[in-house]
Coordinates of C-alpha atoms in Angstrom, one line a residue:
M424 CA 15.0 -21.2 22.9
S425 CA 16.8 -20.1 26.0
I426 CA 20.9 -20.3 26.7
P427 CA 21.4 -22.5 29.8
L428 CA 21.7 -20.5 32.8
G429 CA 25.3 -21.1 33.6
L430 CA 26.1 -19.6 30.0
G431 CA 23.9 -16.7 31.1
R432 CA 26.2 -16.1 34.0
L433 CA 29.4 -16.5 31.9
Y434 CA 28.0 -14.0 29.4
N435 CA 27.2 -11.7 32.0
A436 CA 30.4 -11.8 33.7
R437 CA 32.7 -11.6 30.8
P438 CA 31.8 -9.2 28.2
S439 CA 34.6 -10.5 25.9
N440 CA 32.4 -13.8 25.3
I441 CA 29.7 -12.6 23.1
P442 CA 26.3 -14.4 23.5
P443 CA 24.7 -15.8 20.4
F444 CA 22.8 -13.8 18.0
C445 CA 19.5 -15.2 18.9
E446 CA 20.2 -13.8 22.5
R447 CA 21.5 -10.9 21.8
I448 CA 18.4 -10.1 19.5
K449 CA 15.5 -11.0 21.7
S450 CA 15.5 -7.8 23.6
F451 CA 15.2 -5.7 20.6
L452 CA 12.5 -7.8 18.9
V453 CA 10.9 -7.2 22.5
D454 CA 11.3 -3.6 22.7
S455 CA 10.4 -3.3 18.5
N456 CA 6.9 -5.0 19.6
I457 CA 7.4 -7.3 16.3
F458 CA 6.0 -10.5 18.1
T459 CA 2.5 -8.6 17.8
V460 CA 2.8 -8.5 13.6
Q461 CA 0.5 -10.5 12.0
I462 CA 2.2 -11.9 8.6
H463 CA 0.0 -11.5 5.5
P464 CA -0.4 -14.9 3.8
T465 CA 0.0 -14.9 -0.2
S466 CA 0.0 -17.5 -2.7
V467 CA 3.0 -17.3 -5.2
F468 CA 0.4 -19.0 -7.9
T469 CA -2.7 -16.6 -7.9
F470 CA -2.5 -16.3 -11.5
P471 CA -1.3 -18.7 -14.1
P472 CA 1.5 -17.1 -16.1
W473 CA -0.5 -16.5 -19.1
D474 CA -3.4 -14.7 -17.6
V475 CA -1.5 -12.4 -14.8
Q476 CA -3.3 -9.7 -13.8
R477 CA -2.2 -6.3 -14.0
I478 CA -3.3 -2.5 -14.2
S479 CA -2.4 0.6 -16.3
Y480 CA -2.9 3.9 -14.7
I481 CA -3.4 7.2 -16.0
N482 CA -0.9 10.0 -15.3
P483 CA -2.3 13.4 -16.5
F484 CA 0.5 15.3 -15.1
L485 CA 3.3 13.5 -17.1
M486 CA 4.9 16.6 -18.9
Y487 CA 4.9 18.9 -16.1
D488 CA 7.5 18.9 -13.1
K489 CA 6.0 19.8 -9.7
S490 CA 9.3 21.6 -8.9
T491 CA 8.8 24.2 -11.8
T492 CA 4.9 24.1 -12.1
A493 CA 2.6 26.5 -10.4
P494 CA -0.1 24.6 -8.0
I495 CA -2.9 26.2 -10.0
V496 CA -1.7 24.7 -13.3
F497 CA -1.9 21.2 -11.4
Q498 CA -5.4 22.2 -10.0
Q499 CA -6.6 23.0 -14.0
I500 CA -5.4 19.9 -15.0
F501 CA -7.1 17.9 -12.3
L502 CA -10.4 19.5 -13.0
Y503 CA -10.0 18.8 -17.0
H504 CA -9.3 15.1 -16.3
R505 CA -12.2 14.9 -14.2
H506 CA -14.4 16.7 -16.6
Q507 CA -13.3 13.8 -19.2
Y508 CA -13.8 11.0 -16.7
N509 CA -17.0 12.7 -15.3
T510 CA -18.7 9.1 -15.4
Y511 CA -16.3 7.5 -13.1
I512 CA -16.8 8.0 -9.2
P513 CA -13.4 9.5 -8.1
I514 CA -11.8 7.4 -4.8
F515 CA -9.1 9.2 -3.1
T516 CA -6.5 7.1 -1.4
D517 CA -3.5 8.0 0.6
G518 CA -0.6 6.7 3.2
S519 CA 1.7 8.1 5.4
K520 CA 4.6 7.3 7.7
T521 CA 5.7 9.1 10.4
A522 CA 8.9 8.3 13.1
N523 CA 6.1 6.1 15.3
R524 CA 3.1 5.6 13.1
V525 CA 1.5 4.7 10.0
D526 CA -1.6 5.4 8.6
C527 CA -3.6 5.3 5.6
G528 CA -7.0 7.3 4.2
V529 CA -9.4 6.3 1.7
V530 CA -12.6 9.0 0.2
V531 CA -15.2 7.3 -1.4
A532 CA -18.6 9.3 -2.1
D533 CA -17.9 11.9 0.1
V534 CA -17.4 9.3 2.9
T535 CA -13.9 9.9 4.3
S536 CA -12.1 7.1 6.5
S537 CA -9.1 6.6 8.3
F538 CA -7.0 3.7 9.4
Q539 CA -4.0 3.4 11.7
L540 CA -1.4 0.2 10.8
N541 CA 1.3 -1.3 12.6
A542 CA 4.1 1.4 13.0
L543 CA 6.6 -1.2 11.4
C544 CA 4.6 -1.3 8.0
S545 CA 6.1 0.9 5.0
V546 CA 4.7 3.6 3.1
L547 CA 4.1 1.2 0.3
T548 CA 2.4 -1.1 2.7
A549 CA 0.0 2.0 3.8
E550 CA -0.3 3.1 0.2
L551 CA -1.7 -0.1 -1.0
T552 CA -3.8 -0.9 2.2
A553 CA -5.7 2.4 1.4
I554 CA -6.2 1.4 -2.5
F555 CA -7.4 -2.3 -1.0
L556 CA -9.8 -0.8 1.4
A557 CA -11.3 1.3 -1.2
L558 CA -11.8 -1.1 -3.3
E559 CA -13.4 -3.2 -0.8
R560 CA -15.6 -0.5 0.1
I561 CA -16.9 -0.3 -3.4
S562 CA -17.5 -3.9 -3.8
D563 CA -21.3 -3.7 -2.5
L564 CA -22.1 -0.2 -4.0
L565 CA -24.6 -0.1 -7.2
E566 CA -22.2 1.7 -9.4
H567 CA -19.7 0.1 -11.4
K568 CA -17.7 3.0 -12.7
F569 CA -14.8 4.1 -10.5
C570 CA -11.1 6.3 -10.8
V571 CA -9.0 5.3 -8.1
Y572 CA -6.6 8.5 -7.3
S573 CA -3.2 7.7 -5.6
D574 CA -0.1 9.8 -5.0
S575 CA 2.1 6.8 -4.7
K576 CA 3.7 5.7 -8.2
S577 CA 5.4 2.8 -6.4
A578 CA 2.0 1.6 -5.4
L579 CA 0.6 1.9 -9.0
E580 CA 3.8 0.5 -10.4
A581 CA 3.5 -2.8 -8.2
L582 CA 0.2 -3.0 -9.6
S583 CA 1.4 -2.6 -12.9
H584 CA 4.3 -5.0 -13.1
P585 CA 3.1 -7.8 -10.8
Q586 CA 5.8 -10.1 -11.9
N587 CA 8.6 -8.0 -10.4
G588 CA 8.4 -9.6 -7.1
T589 CA 5.2 -8.0 -6.2
H590 CA 3.9 -7.3 -2.5
P591 CA 1.5 -9.4 -1.3
L592 CA -1.3 -6.7 -1.0
A593 CA -0.8 -5.8 -4.3
L594 CA -1.9 -9.5 -5.4
D595 CA -4.9 -9.3 -3.3
I596 CA -5.7 -6.0 -5.0
L597 CA -5.3 -7.8 -8.6
C598 CA -7.4 -10.4 -7.3
L599 CA -10.2 -8.3 -5.9
L600 CA -9.8 -6.3 -9.7
Q601 CA -10.4 -9.6 -11.2
S602 CA -13.3 -10.4 -9.6
F603 CA -14.7 -6.6 -10.4
Q604 CA -14.0 -7.4 -13.8
A605 CA -16.4 -10.5 -14.1
R606 CA -19.2 -8.2 -12.5
D607 CA -18.5 -5.6 -15.3
F608 CA -16.9 -3.0 -12.8
Q609 CA -14.7 -0.7 -14.9
I610 CA -12.0 0.9 -12.7
L611 CA -9.3 3.3 -13.7
F612 CA -6.1 4.5 -11.4
C613 CA -4.7 7.6 -11.7
W614 CA -1.8 9.1 -10.2
L615 CA -1.9 12.4 -8.7
P616 CA 1.1 14.5 -7.4
G617 CA 1.0 14.7 -3.3
R618 CA 0.3 17.9 -1.4
Y619 CA -1.9 20.0 -4.1

């Protein structure tokens, strides 16, 4: 909807007459390329209240403060954790955001994939997208035991507490996990500190 031509001239001639908000925001929307964003549909009623899917995640680093613990200690804890769960295939996920890019990456069975997302996406969206893409990738594999590693506590918390206004991608992940459960998959989630 556009304002009539006569009003447009009035607003241009007299700066004290402020155009309506919809007119002022149009140039911002065009400049930010927001018209190309695809909205992800989701159903509020994905799970019945008595069967809400959720995950719990392992945090072997819980007792260690990143600022006061040497990197070698974190590496040894991780190696011990991998020894404990050596029957689970490791999957590594990550998401990142810079001033003008949003990306995510997945490593499954020594195959690395990276994806560029719309620059308007949040870091949480990038992290959840990485987890979702990793789970999609394993759905056709013969193995059924996986451990998904993420450095995003917010993504893991969104999956752990879906009742707290969950992100649409978190609901998609939980639906996928429910279908995996029916196919006897065993999928663990583990938090890793970033940048080690």
